[in-house]
mmCIF file of C-alpha atoms and ligand atoms in Angstrom:
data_model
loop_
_atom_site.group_PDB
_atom_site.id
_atom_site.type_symbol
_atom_site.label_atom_id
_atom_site.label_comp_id
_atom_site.label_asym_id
_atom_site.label_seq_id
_atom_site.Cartn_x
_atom_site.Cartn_y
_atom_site.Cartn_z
ATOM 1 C CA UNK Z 12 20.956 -71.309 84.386
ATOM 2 C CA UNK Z 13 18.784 -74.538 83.421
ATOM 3 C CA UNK Z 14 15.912 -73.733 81.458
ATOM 4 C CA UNK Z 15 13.665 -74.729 83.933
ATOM 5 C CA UNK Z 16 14.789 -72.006 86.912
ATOM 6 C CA UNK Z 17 14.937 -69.305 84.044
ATOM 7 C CA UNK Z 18 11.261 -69.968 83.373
ATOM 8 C CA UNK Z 19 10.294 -70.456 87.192
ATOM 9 C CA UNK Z 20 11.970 -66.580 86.849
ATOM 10 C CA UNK Z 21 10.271 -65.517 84.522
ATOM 11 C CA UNK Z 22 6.943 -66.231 85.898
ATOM 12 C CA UNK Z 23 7.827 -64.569 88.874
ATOM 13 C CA UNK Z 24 8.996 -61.251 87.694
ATOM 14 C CA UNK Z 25 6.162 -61.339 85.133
ATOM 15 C CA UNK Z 26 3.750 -61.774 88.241
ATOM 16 C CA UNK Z 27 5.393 -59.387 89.940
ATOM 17 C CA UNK Z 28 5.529 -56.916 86.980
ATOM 18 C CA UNK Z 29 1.812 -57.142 86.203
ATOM 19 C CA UNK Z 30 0.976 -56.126 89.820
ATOM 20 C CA UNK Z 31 0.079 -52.980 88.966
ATOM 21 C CA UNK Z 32 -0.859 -52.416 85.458
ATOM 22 C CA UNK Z 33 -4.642 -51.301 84.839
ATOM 23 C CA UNK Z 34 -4.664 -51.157 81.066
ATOM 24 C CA UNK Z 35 -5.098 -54.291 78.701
ATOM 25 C CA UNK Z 36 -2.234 -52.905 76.202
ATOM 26 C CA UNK Z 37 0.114 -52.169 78.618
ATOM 27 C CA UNK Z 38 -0.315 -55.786 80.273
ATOM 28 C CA UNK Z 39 0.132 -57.456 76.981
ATOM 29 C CA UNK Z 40 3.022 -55.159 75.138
ATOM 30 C CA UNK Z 41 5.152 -55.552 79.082
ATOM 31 C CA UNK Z 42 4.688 -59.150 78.857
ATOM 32 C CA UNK Z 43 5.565 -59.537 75.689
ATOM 33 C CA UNK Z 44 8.948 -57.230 76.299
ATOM 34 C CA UNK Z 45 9.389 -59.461 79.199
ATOM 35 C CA UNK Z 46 9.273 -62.964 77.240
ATOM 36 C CA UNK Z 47 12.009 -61.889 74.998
ATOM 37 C CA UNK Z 48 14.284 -60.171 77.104
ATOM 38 C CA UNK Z 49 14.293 -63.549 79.557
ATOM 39 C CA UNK Z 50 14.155 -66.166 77.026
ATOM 40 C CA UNK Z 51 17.332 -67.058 74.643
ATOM 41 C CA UNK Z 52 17.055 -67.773 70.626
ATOM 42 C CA UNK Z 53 13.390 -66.099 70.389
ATOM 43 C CA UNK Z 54 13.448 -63.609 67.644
ATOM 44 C CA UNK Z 55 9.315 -62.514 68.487
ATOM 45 C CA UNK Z 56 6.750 -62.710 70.897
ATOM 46 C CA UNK Z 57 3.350 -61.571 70.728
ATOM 47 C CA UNK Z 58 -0.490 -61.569 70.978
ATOM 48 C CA UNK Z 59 -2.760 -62.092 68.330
ATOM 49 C CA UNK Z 60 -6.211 -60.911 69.720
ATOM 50 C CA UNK Z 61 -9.734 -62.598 68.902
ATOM 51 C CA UNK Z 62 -12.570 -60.324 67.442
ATOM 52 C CA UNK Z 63 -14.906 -61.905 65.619
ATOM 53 C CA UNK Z 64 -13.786 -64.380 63.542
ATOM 54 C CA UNK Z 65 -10.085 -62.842 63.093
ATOM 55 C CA UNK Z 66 -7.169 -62.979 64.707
ATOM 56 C CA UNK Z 67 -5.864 -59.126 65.171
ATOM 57 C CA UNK Z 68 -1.956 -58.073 65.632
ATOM 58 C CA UNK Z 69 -1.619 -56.901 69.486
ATOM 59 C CA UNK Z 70 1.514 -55.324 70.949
ATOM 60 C CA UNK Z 71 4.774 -57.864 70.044
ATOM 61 C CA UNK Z 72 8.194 -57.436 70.560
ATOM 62 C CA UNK Z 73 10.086 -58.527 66.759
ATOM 63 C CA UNK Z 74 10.180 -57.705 63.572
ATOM 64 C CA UNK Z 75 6.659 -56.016 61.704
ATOM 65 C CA UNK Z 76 4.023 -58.622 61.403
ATOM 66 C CA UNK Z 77 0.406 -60.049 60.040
ATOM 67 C CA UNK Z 78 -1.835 -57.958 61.229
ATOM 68 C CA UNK Z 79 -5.059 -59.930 60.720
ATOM 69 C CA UNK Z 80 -5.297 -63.967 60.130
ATOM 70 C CA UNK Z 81 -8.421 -65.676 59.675
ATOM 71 C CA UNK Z 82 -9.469 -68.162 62.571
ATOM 72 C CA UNK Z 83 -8.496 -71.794 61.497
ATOM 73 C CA UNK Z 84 -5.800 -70.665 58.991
ATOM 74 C CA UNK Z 85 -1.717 -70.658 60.042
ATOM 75 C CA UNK Z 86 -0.586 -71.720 63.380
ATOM 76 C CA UNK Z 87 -2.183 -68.799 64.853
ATOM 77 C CA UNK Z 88 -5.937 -69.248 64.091
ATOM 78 C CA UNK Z 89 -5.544 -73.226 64.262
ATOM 79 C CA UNK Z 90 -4.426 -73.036 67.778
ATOM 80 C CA UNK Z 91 -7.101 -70.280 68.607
ATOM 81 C CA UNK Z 92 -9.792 -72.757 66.765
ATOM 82 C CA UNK Z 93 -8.525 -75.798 68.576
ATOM 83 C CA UNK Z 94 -8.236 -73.963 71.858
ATOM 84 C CA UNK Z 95 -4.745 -76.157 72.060
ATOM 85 C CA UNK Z 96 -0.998 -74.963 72.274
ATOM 86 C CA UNK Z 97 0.845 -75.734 68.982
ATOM 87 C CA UNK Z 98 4.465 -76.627 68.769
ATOM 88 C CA UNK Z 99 5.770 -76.365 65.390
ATOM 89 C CA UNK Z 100 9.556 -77.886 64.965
ATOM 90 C CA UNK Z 101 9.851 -77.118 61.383
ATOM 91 C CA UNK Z 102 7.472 -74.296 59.744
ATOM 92 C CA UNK Z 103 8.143 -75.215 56.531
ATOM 93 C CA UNK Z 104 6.647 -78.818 56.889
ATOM 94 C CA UNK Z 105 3.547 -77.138 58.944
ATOM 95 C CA UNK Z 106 0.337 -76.395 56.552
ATOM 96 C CA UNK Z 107 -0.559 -73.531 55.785
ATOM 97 C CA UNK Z 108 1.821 -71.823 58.091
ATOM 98 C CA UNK Z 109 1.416 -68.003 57.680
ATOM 99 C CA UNK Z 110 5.283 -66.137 57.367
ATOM 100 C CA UNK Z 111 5.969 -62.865 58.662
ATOM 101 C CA UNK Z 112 9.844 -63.377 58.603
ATOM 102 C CA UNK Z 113 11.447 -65.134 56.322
ATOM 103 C CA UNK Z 114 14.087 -66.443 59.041
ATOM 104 C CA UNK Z 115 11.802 -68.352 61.470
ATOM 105 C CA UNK Z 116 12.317 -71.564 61.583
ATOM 106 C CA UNK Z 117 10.396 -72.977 64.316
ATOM 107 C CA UNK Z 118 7.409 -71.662 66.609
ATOM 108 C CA UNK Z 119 4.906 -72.115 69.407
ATOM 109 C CA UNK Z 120 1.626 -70.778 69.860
ATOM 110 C CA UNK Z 121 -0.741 -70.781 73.144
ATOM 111 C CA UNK Z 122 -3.764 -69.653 73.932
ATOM 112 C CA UNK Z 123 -5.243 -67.350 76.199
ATOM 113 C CA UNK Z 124 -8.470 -67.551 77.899
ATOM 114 C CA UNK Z 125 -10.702 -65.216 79.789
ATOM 115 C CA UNK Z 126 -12.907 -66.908 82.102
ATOM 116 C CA UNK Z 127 -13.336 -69.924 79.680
ATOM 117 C CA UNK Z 128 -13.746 -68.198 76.579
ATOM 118 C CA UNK Z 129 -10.850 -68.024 73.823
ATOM 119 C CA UNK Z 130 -9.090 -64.177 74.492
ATOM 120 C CA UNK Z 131 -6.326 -64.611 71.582
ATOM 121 C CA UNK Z 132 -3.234 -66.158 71.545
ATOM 122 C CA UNK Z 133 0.818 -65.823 72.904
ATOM 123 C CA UNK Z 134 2.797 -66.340 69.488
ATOM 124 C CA UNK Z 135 6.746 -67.486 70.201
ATOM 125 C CA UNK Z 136 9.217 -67.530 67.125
ATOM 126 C CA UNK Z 137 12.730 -68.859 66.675
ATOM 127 C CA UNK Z 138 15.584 -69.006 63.981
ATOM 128 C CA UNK Z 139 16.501 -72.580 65.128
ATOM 129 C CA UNK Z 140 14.789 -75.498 64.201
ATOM 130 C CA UNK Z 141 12.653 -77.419 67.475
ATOM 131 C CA UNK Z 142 13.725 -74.487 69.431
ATOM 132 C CA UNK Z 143 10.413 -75.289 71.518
ATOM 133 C CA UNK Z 144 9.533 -78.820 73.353
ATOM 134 C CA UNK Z 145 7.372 -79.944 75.360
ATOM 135 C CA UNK Z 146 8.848 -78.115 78.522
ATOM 136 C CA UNK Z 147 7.979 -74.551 76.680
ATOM 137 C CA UNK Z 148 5.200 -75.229 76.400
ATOM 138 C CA UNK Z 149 4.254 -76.714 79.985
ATOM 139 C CA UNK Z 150 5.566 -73.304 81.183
ATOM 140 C CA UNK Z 151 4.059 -70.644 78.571
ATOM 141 C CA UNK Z 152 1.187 -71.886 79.508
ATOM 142 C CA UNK Z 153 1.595 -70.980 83.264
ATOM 143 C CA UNK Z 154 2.901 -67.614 81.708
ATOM 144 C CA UNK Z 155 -0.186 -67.555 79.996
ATOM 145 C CA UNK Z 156 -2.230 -68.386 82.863
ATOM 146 C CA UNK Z 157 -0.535 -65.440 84.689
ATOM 147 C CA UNK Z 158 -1.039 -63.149 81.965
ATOM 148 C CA UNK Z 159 -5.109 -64.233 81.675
ATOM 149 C CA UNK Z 160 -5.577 -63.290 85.710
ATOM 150 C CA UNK Z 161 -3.729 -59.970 85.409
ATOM 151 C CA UNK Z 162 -5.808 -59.045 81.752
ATOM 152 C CA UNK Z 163 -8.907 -60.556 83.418
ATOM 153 C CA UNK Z 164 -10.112 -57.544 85.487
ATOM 154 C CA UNK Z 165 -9.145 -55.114 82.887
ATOM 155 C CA UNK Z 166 -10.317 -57.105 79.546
ATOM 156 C CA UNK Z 167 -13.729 -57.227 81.619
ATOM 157 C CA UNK Z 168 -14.096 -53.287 81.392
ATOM 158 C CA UNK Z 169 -12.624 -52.431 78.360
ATOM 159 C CA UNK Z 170 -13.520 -55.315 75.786
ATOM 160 C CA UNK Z 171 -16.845 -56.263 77.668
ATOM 161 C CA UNK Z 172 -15.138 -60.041 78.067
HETATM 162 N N1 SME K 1006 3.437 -67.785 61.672
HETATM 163 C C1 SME K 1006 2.152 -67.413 62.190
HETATM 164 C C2 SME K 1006 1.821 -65.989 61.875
HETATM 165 C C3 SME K 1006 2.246 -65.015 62.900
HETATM 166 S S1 SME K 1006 3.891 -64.694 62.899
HETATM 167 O O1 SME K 1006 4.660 -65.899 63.203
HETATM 168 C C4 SME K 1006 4.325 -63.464 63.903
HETATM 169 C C5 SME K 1006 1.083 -68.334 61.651
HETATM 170 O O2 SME K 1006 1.344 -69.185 60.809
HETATM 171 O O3 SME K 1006 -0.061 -68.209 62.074
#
C-alpha cells in the first residue's frame, strides 16, 4: 500500500475510533496506539502536553521517556514555541535535541491546538535516518487536526481549555 492510502486509512479509522471516547487520556493514549500500529519504521509516538511553561509526558506508545521539557528547548518545546511542525532528518545535527532513546535517528513533531491556543504536541520517532518528509507531515497534521476536534469537547471540561 502507497504511503499516501495508508495515511488516508489511518485518518479514517482514527476518526472513526475517536467517535466515542469522552475522556482526554483515553483520546490521546488510543491515538497514539493507533499511529504506531498503522505506520511502518516508527519506534514512538506520543503527546507532550502544555502546562505552564513545560512540556509534560502524556500517554505514548515506545520506549520510557522525558517526562517534562522546558518550552523552547529540544524539538519538542521549539515546535510548541514556534507553533510549527518540525521535521528533523538527522537528530544528531539538530540543536539541542533532547534523547530519550539512544536509537532514534530521525523525528517529527506537530502541534496541537485547541481552539487557537497551543494544546501540546504529537511527537513521531524513527531508527532510520529522514524517515519523515514533507508528505508526513502534510498528513499528521490532518491526524492532528482530527485528534484536536475529538479532544476539543472534552479538554474544554476537564483542563478548562
Ligand atoms: N527528542 C525530543 C524529546 C522527546 S522524545 O523524542 C520521546 C526532543 O528533543 O524534544
Amino acid at each position: 500500500m502507497d504511503k499516501k492510502t495508508n495515511y488516508l486509512n489511518l485518518i479514517e479509522n482514527l476518526d472513526n475510533l475517536l467517535e466515542f471516547d469522552h475522556f482526554e487520556m483515553s483520546i490521546l493514549a488510543n491515538s497514539s496506539a493507533l499511529i504506531k500500529e498503522m505506520l511502518k519504521d516508527v519506534n514512538w509516538v506520543g503527546f507532550y502536553l502544555l502546562y505552564n511553561d513545560e512540556l509534560l509526558l502524556g500517554p505514548f506508545q515506545g520506549k520510557v521517556a522525558c517526562t517534562k521539557i522546558r518550552l523552547g528547548y529540544g524539538v519538542v518545546g521549539t515546535c510548541a514555541q514556534k507553533r510549527a511542525s518540525i521535521i528533523v532528518p538527522d537528530v544528531s545535527l539538530f540543536p539541542g535535541h533532547i534523547p530519550c532513546d539512544e536509537t532514534t535517528k530521525s523525528e517529527i513533531v506537530i502541534p496541537l491546538f485547541i481552539e487557537g491556543k497551543i494544546y501540546g504536541v504529537l511527537d513521531l520517532d524513527s531508527k532510520k535516518l529522514k524517515r519523515f518528509s514533507s508528505i508526513d507531515q502534510r498528513f499528521l497534521e490532518q491526524v492532528a487536526i482530527i485528534i484536536s476536534k475529538h479532544l476539543t469537547r472534552e479538554a474544554r471540561q476537564i483542563r478548562n481549555i
